[in-house]
Every structure is written in structure tokens, then in C-alpha cells.
PDB file of C-alpha atoms and ligand atoms in Angstrom:
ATOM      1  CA  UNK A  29       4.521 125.605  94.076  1.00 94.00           C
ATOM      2  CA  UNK A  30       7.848 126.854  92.631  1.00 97.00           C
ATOM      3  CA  UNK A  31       7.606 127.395  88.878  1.00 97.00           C
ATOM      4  CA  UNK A  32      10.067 128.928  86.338  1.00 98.00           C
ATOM      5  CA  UNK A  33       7.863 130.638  83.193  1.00 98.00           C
ATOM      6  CA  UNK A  34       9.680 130.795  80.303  1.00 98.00           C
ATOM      7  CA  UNK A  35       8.712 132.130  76.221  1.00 97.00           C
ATOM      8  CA  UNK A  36       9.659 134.605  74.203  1.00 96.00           C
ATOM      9  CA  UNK A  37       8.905 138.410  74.695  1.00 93.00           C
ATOM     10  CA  UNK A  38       5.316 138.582  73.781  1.00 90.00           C
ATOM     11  CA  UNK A  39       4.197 134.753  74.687  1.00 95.00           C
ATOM     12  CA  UNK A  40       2.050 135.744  77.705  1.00 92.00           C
ATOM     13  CA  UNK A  41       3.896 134.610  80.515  1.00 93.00           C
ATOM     14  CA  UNK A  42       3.121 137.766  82.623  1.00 92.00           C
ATOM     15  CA  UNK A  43      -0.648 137.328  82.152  1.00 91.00           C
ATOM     16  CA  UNK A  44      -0.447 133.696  82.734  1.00 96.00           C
ATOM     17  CA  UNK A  45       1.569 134.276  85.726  1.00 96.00           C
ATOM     18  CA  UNK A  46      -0.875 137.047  87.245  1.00 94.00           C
ATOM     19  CA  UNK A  47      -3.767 134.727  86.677  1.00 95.00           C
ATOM     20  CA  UNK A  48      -2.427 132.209  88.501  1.00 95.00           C
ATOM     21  CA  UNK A  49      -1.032 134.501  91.092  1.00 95.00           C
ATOM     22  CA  UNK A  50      -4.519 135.805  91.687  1.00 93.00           C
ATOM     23  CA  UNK A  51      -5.565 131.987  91.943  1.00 91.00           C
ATOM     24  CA  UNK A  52      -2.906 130.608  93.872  1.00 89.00           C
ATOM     25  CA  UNK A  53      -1.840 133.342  96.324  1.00 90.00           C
ATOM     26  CA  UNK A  54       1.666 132.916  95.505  1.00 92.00           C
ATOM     27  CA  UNK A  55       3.903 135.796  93.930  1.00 96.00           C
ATOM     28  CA  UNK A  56       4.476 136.400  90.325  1.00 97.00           C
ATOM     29  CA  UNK A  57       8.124 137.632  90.268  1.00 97.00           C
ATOM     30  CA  UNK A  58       8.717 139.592  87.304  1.00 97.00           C
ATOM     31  CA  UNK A  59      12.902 140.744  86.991  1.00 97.00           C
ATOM     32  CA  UNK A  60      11.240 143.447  84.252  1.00 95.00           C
ATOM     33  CA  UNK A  61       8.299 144.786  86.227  1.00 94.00           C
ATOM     34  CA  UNK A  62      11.424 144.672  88.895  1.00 96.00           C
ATOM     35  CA  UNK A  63      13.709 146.887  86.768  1.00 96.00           C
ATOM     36  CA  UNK A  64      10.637 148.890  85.574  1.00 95.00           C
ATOM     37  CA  UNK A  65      10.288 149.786  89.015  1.00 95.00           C
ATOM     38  CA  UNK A  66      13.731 151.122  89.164  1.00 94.00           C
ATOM     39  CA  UNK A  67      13.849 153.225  86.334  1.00 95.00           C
ATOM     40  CA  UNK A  68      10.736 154.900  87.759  1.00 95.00           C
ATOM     41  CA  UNK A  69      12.295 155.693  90.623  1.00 95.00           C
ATOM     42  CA  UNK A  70      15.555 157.568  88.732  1.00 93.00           C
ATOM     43  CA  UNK A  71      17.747 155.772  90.618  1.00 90.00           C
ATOM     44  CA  UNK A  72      21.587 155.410  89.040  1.00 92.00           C
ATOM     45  CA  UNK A  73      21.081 152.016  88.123  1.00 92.00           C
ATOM     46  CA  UNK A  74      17.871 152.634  87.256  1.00 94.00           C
ATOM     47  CA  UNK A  75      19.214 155.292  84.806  1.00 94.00           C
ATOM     48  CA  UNK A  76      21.758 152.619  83.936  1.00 94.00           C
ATOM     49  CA  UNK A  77      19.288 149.678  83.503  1.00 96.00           C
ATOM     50  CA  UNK A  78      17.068 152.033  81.172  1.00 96.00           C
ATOM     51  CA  UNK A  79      19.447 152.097  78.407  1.00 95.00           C
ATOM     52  CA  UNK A  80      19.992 148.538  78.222  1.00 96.00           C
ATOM     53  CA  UNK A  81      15.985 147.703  78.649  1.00 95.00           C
ATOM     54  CA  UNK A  82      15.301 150.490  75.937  1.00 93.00           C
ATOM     55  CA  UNK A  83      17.490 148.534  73.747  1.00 93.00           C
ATOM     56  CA  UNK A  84      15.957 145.162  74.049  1.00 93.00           C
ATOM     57  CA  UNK A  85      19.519 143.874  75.753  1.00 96.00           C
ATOM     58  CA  UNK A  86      19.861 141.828  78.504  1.00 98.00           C
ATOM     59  CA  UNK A  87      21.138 143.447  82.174  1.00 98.00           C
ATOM     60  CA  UNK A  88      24.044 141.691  83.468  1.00 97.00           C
ATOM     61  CA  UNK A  89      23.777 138.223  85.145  1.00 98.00           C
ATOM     62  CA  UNK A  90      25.592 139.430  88.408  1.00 97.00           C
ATOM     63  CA  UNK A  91      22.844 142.098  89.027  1.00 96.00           C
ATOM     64  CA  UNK A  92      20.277 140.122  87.974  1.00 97.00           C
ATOM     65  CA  UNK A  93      21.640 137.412  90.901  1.00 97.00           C
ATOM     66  CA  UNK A  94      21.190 139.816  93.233  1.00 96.00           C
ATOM     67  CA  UNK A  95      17.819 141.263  92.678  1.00 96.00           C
ATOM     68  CA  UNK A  96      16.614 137.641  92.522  1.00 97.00           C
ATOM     69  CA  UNK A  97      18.588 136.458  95.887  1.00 97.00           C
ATOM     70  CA  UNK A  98      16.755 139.620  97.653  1.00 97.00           C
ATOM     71  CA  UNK A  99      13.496 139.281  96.244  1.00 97.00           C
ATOM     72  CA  UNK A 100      13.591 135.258  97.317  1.00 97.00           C
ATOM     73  CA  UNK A 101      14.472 136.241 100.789  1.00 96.00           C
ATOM     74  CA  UNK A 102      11.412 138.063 101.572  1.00 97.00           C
ATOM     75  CA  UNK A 103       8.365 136.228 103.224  1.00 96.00           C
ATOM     76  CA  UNK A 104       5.945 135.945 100.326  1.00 96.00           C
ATOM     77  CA  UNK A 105       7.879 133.473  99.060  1.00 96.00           C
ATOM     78  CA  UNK A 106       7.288 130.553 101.726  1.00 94.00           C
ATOM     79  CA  UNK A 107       4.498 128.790 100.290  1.00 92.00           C
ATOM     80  CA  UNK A 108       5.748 129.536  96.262  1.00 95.00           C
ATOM     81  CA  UNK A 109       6.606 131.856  93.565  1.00 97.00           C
ATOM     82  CA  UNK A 110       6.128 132.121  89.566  1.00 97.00           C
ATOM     83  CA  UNK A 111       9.488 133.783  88.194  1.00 98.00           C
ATOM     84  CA  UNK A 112       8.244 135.480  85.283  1.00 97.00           C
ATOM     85  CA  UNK A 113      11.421 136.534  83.142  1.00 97.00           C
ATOM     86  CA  UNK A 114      13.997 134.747  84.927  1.00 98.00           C
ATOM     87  CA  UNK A 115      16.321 132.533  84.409  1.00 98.00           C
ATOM     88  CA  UNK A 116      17.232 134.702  80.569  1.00 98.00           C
ATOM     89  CA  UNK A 117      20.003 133.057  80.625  1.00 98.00           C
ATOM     90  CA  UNK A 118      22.176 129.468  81.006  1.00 98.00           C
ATOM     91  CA  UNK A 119      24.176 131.263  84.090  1.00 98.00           C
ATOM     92  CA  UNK A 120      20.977 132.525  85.917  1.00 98.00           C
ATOM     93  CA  UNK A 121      19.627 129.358  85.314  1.00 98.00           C
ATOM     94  CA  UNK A 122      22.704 127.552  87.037  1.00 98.00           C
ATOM     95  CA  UNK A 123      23.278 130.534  89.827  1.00 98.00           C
ATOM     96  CA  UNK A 124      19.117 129.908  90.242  1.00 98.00           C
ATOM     97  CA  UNK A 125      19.637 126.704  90.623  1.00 98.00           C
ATOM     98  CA  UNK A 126      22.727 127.283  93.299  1.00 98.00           C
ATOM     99  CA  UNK A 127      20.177 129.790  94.963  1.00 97.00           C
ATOM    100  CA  UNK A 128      17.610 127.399  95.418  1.00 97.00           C
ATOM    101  CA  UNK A 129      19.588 124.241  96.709  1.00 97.00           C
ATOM    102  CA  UNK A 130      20.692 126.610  99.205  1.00 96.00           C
ATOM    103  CA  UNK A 131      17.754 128.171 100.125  1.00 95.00           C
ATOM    104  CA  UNK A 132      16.677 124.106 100.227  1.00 96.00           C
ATOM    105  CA  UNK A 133      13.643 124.823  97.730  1.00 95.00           C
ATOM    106  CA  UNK A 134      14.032 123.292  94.398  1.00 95.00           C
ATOM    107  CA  UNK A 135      12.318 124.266  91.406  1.00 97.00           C
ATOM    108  CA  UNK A 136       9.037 122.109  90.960  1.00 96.00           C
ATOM    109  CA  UNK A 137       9.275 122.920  87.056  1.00 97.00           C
ATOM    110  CA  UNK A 138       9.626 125.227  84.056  1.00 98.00           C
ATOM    111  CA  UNK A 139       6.877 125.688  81.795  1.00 98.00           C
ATOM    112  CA  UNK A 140       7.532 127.122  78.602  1.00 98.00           C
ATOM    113  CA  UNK A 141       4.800 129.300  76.929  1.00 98.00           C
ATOM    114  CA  UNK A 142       4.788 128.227  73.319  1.00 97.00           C
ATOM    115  CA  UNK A 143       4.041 130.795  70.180  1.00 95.00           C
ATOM    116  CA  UNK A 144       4.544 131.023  66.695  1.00 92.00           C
ATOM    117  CA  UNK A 145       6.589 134.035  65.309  1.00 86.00           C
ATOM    118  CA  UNK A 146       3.818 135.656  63.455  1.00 88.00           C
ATOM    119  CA  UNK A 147       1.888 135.682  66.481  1.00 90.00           C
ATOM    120  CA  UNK A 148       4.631 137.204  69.063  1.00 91.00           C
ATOM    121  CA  UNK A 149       4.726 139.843  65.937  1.00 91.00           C
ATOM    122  CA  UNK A 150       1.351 140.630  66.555  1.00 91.00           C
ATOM    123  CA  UNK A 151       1.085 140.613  70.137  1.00 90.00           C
ATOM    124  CA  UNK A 152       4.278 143.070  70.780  1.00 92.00           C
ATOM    125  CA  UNK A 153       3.630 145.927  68.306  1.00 93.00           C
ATOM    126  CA  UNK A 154      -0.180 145.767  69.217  1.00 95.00           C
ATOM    127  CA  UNK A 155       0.469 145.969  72.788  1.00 93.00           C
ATOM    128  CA  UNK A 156      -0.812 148.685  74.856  1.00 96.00           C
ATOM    129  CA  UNK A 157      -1.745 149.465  78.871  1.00 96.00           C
ATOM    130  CA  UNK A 158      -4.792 151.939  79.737  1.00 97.00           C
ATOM    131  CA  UNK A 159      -2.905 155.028  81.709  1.00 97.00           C
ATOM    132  CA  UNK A 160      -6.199 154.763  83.644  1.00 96.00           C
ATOM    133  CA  UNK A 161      -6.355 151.342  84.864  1.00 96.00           C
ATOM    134  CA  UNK A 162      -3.490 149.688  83.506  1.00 94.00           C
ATOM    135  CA  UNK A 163      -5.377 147.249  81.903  1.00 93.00           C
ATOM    136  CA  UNK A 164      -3.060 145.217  79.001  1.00 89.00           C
ATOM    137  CA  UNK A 165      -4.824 145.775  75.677  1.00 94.00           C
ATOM    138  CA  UNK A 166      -4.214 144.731  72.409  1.00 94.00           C
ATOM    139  CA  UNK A 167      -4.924 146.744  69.337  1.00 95.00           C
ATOM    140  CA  UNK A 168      -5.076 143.486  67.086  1.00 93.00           C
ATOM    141  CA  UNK A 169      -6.804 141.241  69.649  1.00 91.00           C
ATOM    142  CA  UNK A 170      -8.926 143.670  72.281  1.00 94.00           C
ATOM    143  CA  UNK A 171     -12.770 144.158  70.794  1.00 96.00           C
ATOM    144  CA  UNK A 172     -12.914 148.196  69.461  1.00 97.00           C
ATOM    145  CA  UNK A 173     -15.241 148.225  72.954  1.00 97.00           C
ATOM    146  CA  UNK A 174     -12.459 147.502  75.316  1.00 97.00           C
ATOM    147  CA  UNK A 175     -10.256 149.935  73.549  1.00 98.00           C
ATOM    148  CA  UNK A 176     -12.737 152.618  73.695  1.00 97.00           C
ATOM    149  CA  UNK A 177     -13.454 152.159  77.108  1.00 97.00           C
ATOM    150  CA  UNK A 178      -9.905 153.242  78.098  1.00 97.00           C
ATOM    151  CA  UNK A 179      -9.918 156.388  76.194  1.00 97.00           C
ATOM    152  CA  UNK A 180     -14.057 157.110  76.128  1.00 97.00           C
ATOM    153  CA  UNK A 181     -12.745 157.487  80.103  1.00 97.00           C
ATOM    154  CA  UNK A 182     -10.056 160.268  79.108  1.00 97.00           C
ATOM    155  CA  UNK A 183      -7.288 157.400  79.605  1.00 97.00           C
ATOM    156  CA  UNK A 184      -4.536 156.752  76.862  1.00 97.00           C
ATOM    157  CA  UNK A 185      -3.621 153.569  74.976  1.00 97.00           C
ATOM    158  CA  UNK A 186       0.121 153.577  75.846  1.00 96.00           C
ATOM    159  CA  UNK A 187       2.820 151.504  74.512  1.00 95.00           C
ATOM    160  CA  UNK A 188       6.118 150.121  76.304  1.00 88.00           C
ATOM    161  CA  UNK A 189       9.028 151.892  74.993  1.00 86.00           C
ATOM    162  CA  UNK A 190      10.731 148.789  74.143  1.00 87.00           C
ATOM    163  CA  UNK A 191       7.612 147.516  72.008  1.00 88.00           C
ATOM    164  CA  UNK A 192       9.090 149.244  68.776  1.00 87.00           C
ATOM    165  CA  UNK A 193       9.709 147.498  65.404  1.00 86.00           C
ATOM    166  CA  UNK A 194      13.688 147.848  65.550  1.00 89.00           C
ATOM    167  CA  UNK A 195      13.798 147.242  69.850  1.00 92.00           C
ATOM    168  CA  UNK A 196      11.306 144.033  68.921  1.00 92.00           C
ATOM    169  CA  UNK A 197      13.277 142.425  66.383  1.00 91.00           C
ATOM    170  CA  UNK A 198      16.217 142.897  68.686  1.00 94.00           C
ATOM    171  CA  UNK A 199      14.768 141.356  71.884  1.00 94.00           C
ATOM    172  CA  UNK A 200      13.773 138.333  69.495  1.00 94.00           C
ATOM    173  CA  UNK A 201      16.928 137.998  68.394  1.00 95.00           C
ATOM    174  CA  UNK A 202      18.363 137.609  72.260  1.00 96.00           C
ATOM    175  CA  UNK A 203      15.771 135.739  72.909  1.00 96.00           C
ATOM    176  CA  UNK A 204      16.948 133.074  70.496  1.00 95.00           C
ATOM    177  CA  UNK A 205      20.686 133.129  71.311  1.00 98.00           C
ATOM    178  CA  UNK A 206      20.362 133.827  74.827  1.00 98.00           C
ATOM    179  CA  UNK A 207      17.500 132.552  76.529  1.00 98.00           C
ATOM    180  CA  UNK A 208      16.582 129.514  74.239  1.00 97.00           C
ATOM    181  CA  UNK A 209      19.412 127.592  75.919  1.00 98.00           C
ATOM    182  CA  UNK A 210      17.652 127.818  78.973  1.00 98.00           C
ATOM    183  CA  UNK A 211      14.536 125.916  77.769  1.00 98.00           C
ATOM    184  CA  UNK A 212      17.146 122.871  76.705  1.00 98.00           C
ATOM    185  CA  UNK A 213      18.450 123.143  79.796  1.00 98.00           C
ATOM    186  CA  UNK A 214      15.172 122.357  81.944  1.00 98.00           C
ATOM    187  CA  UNK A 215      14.445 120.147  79.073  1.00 98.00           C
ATOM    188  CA  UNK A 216      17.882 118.214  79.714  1.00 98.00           C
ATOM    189  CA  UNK A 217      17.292 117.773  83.548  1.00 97.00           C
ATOM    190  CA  UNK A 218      13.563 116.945  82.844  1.00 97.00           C
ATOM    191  CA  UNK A 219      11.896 119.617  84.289  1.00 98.00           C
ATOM    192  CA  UNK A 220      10.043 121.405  81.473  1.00 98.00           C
ATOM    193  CA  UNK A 221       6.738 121.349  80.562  1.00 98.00           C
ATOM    194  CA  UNK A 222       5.031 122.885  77.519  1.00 98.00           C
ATOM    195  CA  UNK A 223       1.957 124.841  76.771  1.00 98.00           C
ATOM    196  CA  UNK A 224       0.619 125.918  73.485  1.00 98.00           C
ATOM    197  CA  UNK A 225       0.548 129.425  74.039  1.00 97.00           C
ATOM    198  CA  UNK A 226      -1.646 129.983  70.921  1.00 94.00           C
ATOM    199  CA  UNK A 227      -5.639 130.837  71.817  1.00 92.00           C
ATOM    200  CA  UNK A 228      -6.982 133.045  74.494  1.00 90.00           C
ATOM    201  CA  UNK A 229      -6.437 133.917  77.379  1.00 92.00           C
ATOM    202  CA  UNK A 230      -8.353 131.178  79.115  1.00 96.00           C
ATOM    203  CA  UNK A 231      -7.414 128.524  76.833  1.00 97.00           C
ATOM    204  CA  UNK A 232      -3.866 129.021  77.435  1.00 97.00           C
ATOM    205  CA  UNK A 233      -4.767 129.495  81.364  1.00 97.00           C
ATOM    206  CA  UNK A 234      -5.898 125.826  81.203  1.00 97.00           C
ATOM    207  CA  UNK A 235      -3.680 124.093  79.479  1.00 98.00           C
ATOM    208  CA  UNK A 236      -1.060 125.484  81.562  1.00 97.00           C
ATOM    209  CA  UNK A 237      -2.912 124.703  84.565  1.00 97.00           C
ATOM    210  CA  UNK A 238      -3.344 121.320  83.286  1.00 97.00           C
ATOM    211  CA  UNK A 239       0.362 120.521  82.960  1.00 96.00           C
ATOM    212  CA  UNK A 240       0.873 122.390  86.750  1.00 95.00           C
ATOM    213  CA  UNK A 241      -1.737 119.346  87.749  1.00 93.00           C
ATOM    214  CA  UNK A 242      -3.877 122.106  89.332  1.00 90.00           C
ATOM    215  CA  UNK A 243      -7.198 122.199  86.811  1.00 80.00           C
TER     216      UNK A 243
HETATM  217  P1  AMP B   4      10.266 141.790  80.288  1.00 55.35           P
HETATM  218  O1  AMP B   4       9.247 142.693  80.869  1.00 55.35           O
HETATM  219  O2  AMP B   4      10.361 140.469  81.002  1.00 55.35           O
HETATM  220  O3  AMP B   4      10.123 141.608  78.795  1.00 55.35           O
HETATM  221  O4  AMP B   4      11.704 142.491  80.523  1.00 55.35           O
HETATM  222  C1  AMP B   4      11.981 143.760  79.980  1.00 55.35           C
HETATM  223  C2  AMP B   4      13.491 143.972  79.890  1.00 55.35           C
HETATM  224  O5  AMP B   4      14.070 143.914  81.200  1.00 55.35           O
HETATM  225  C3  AMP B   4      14.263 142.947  79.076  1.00 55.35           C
HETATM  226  O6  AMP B   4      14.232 143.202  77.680  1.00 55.35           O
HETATM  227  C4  AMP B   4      15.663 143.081  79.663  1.00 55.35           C
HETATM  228  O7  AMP B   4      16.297 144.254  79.180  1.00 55.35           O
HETATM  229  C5  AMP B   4      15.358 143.311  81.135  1.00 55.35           C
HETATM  230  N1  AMP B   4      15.302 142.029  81.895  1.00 55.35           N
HETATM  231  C6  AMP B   4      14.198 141.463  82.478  1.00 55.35           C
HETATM  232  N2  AMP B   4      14.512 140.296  83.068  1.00 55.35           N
HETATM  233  C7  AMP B   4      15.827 140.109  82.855  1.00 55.35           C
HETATM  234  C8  AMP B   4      16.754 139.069  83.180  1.00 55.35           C
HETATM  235  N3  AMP B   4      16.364 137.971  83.868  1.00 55.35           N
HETATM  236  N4  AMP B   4      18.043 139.218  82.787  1.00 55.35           N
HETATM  237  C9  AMP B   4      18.463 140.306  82.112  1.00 55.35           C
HETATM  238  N5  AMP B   4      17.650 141.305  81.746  1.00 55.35           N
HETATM  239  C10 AMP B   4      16.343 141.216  82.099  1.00 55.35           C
END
């Protein structure tokens, strides 16, 4: 299975992805656990990549190309892969698409993870990982239990830099002019597929399993 997720920051595409990952055995690619990875490890682009990230702005098409063609390459990728965060834009989604006819493995689908705005709202300023386990938590939507249990155990309730108010509103706002064209463009070559993204986790988990044909 070769699947494109897409939504807006906040929509649950990386936990949707994981859970089918888990399920599936087939890798969740995610371009911003990627880059996370590289500012972690200090390197120059890394330092470089930071600044864009921790503005809620979108790193350049040509390195995201390459990250992508590299990842593809490696041997996890035979039987599948969930791209979680890429295509963000219409030129990934053509130089994807160039990747993949080359590479001889089309795209199966892209399923978009459907929210209202009031609930992305919610779901990025409330979000927070354990330091402990790195469980995702949500101040809004975890029970006061699960938050406790992350700092009863001397963990922290930490929050991703670019989870602010200001870097939010920003990353919703590229989300709209940038990435939004790529949903009509699936839609156009009638490959997308829709999920209400609206309920919890294991709601959402069937639906979109449902429209994968794998429930
Ligand atoms: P995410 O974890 O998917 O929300 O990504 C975090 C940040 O990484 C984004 O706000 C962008 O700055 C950057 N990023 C992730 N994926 C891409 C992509 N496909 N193209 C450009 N920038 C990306």
C-alpha cells in the first residue's frame, strides 16, 4: 500500500499514520519528524531548517525532493509507505509523482484528514508530548489521569516550539495557500479519498481504514 496523508497541521495524520504503521508493517514517512531529526543533530541545515520550521514556513521544494528520493530508496519501502507531510506543495506533488513513475510504484491514493477550524485550534495549542515516554497528549482532550501520569512520573508536558498562537496561525495560513492545492490536485486525477477527521482516535482510525478497504 502506497498512500499520500494529507490535512492541515493539527488534523491527526501522524497518529493515523502510526496506527496504521503499527498495523500494517509499512513505514510512516514523516518529512517533519525527518527535519526534526536534523535539527537535533545541529547539523548546518539542520540549523538552517530550524528557522524556517520555527516559523511555521515551508523548507524549499528542492530539499524536500531530495530527502524524499533518499528516504524512498531504502528497503522498508518495498511492500509500502504512508507519507505523512508530503507532498506540501503542487511541485512536490508533481516531482512525487515523477519519483514514483520512475521508481515504477504509483501512488495507490491520498486521503485527506478532514477538520473543522475550531477544532485544529484546539488540538495545536493543547498539544503536548510526555519527556518521559513521548506519549502525544492533549491538554483539552487527554483525561486529567493521563496528564498526571506523565508528570506524577517526574516527566514534563512539553510543547512543540512551533505550536504557539502567532507560529499556528501562520502554518494555517500556508496551509491554505500552499498545500490546499495539493488536495485538488489528487482530487482532479481521482485519487483522493476523505475522512472525517472529527471524533477519536479510533473513530477516525476506522473510517480511514474503511476508505483504504482494509477494515
Ligand atoms: P509537521 O510535523 O508535518 O507539521 O512539519 C513541521 C514543519 O516541518 C513544517 O511546518 C515545515 O516547516 C516543515 N516541513 C515538513 N514537511 C515539509 C514539506 N513536505 N515541505 C516543506 N516543509 C516541510
Amino acid at each position: 500500500m502506497r498512500i499520500v496523508l494529507l490535512g492541515a497541521p493539527g488534523s491527526g495524520k501522524g497518529t493515523q499514520a502510526k496506527k496504521l504503521m503499527a498495523e500494517k508493517n509499512i513505514p510512516q514517512i514523516s518529512t517533519g519528524d525527518m527535519l526534526r531529526a536534523a535539527v537535533a543533530a545541529g547539523s548546518r541545515f539542520g540549523v538552517q531548517a530550524k528557522k524556517i520550521m520555527d516559523a511555521g514556513n515551508l523548507v524549499s521544494d528542492d530539499i524536500m525532493l531530495g530527502i524524499i528520493s533518499e528516504r524512498l530508496s531504502e528497503p522498508d519501502t518495498e511492500d509500502g509507505f504512508i507519507l505523512d507531510g508530503f507532498p506540501r506543495t503542487e511541485q512536490q506533488a508533481l516531482d512525487l509523482s515523477d519519483l514514483l513513475d520512475e521508481m515504477g510504484k504509483p501512488l495507490d491514493c491520498a486521503v485527506l484528514m478532514d477538520v473543522d477550524f475550531e477544532i485544529l485550534i484546539k488540538r495545536l495549542t493543547g498539544r503536548r508530548t510526555c519527556s518521559l515516554t513521548g506519549k502525544l497528549l492533549n491538554v483539552y482532550f487527554s483525561s486529567q489521569a493521563e496528564l498526571d501520569a506523565c508528570t506524577d512520573a517526574g516527566g514534563e508536558l512539553v510543547q512543540r516550539e512551533d505550536d504557539n498562537e502567532e507560529v499556528i496561525k501562520n502554518r494555517l495560513e500556508v496551509y491554505r495557500t500552499q498545500t490546499e492545492p495539493v488536495v485538488s490536485y489528487y482530487r482532479k486525477r481521482g485519487k483522493l479519498e476523505t475522512v472525517d477527521a472529527d471524533g477519536t482516535i479510533d473513530e477516525v482510525y476506522g473510517r480511514f481504514t474503511r476508505v483504504l478497504g482494509i477494515a
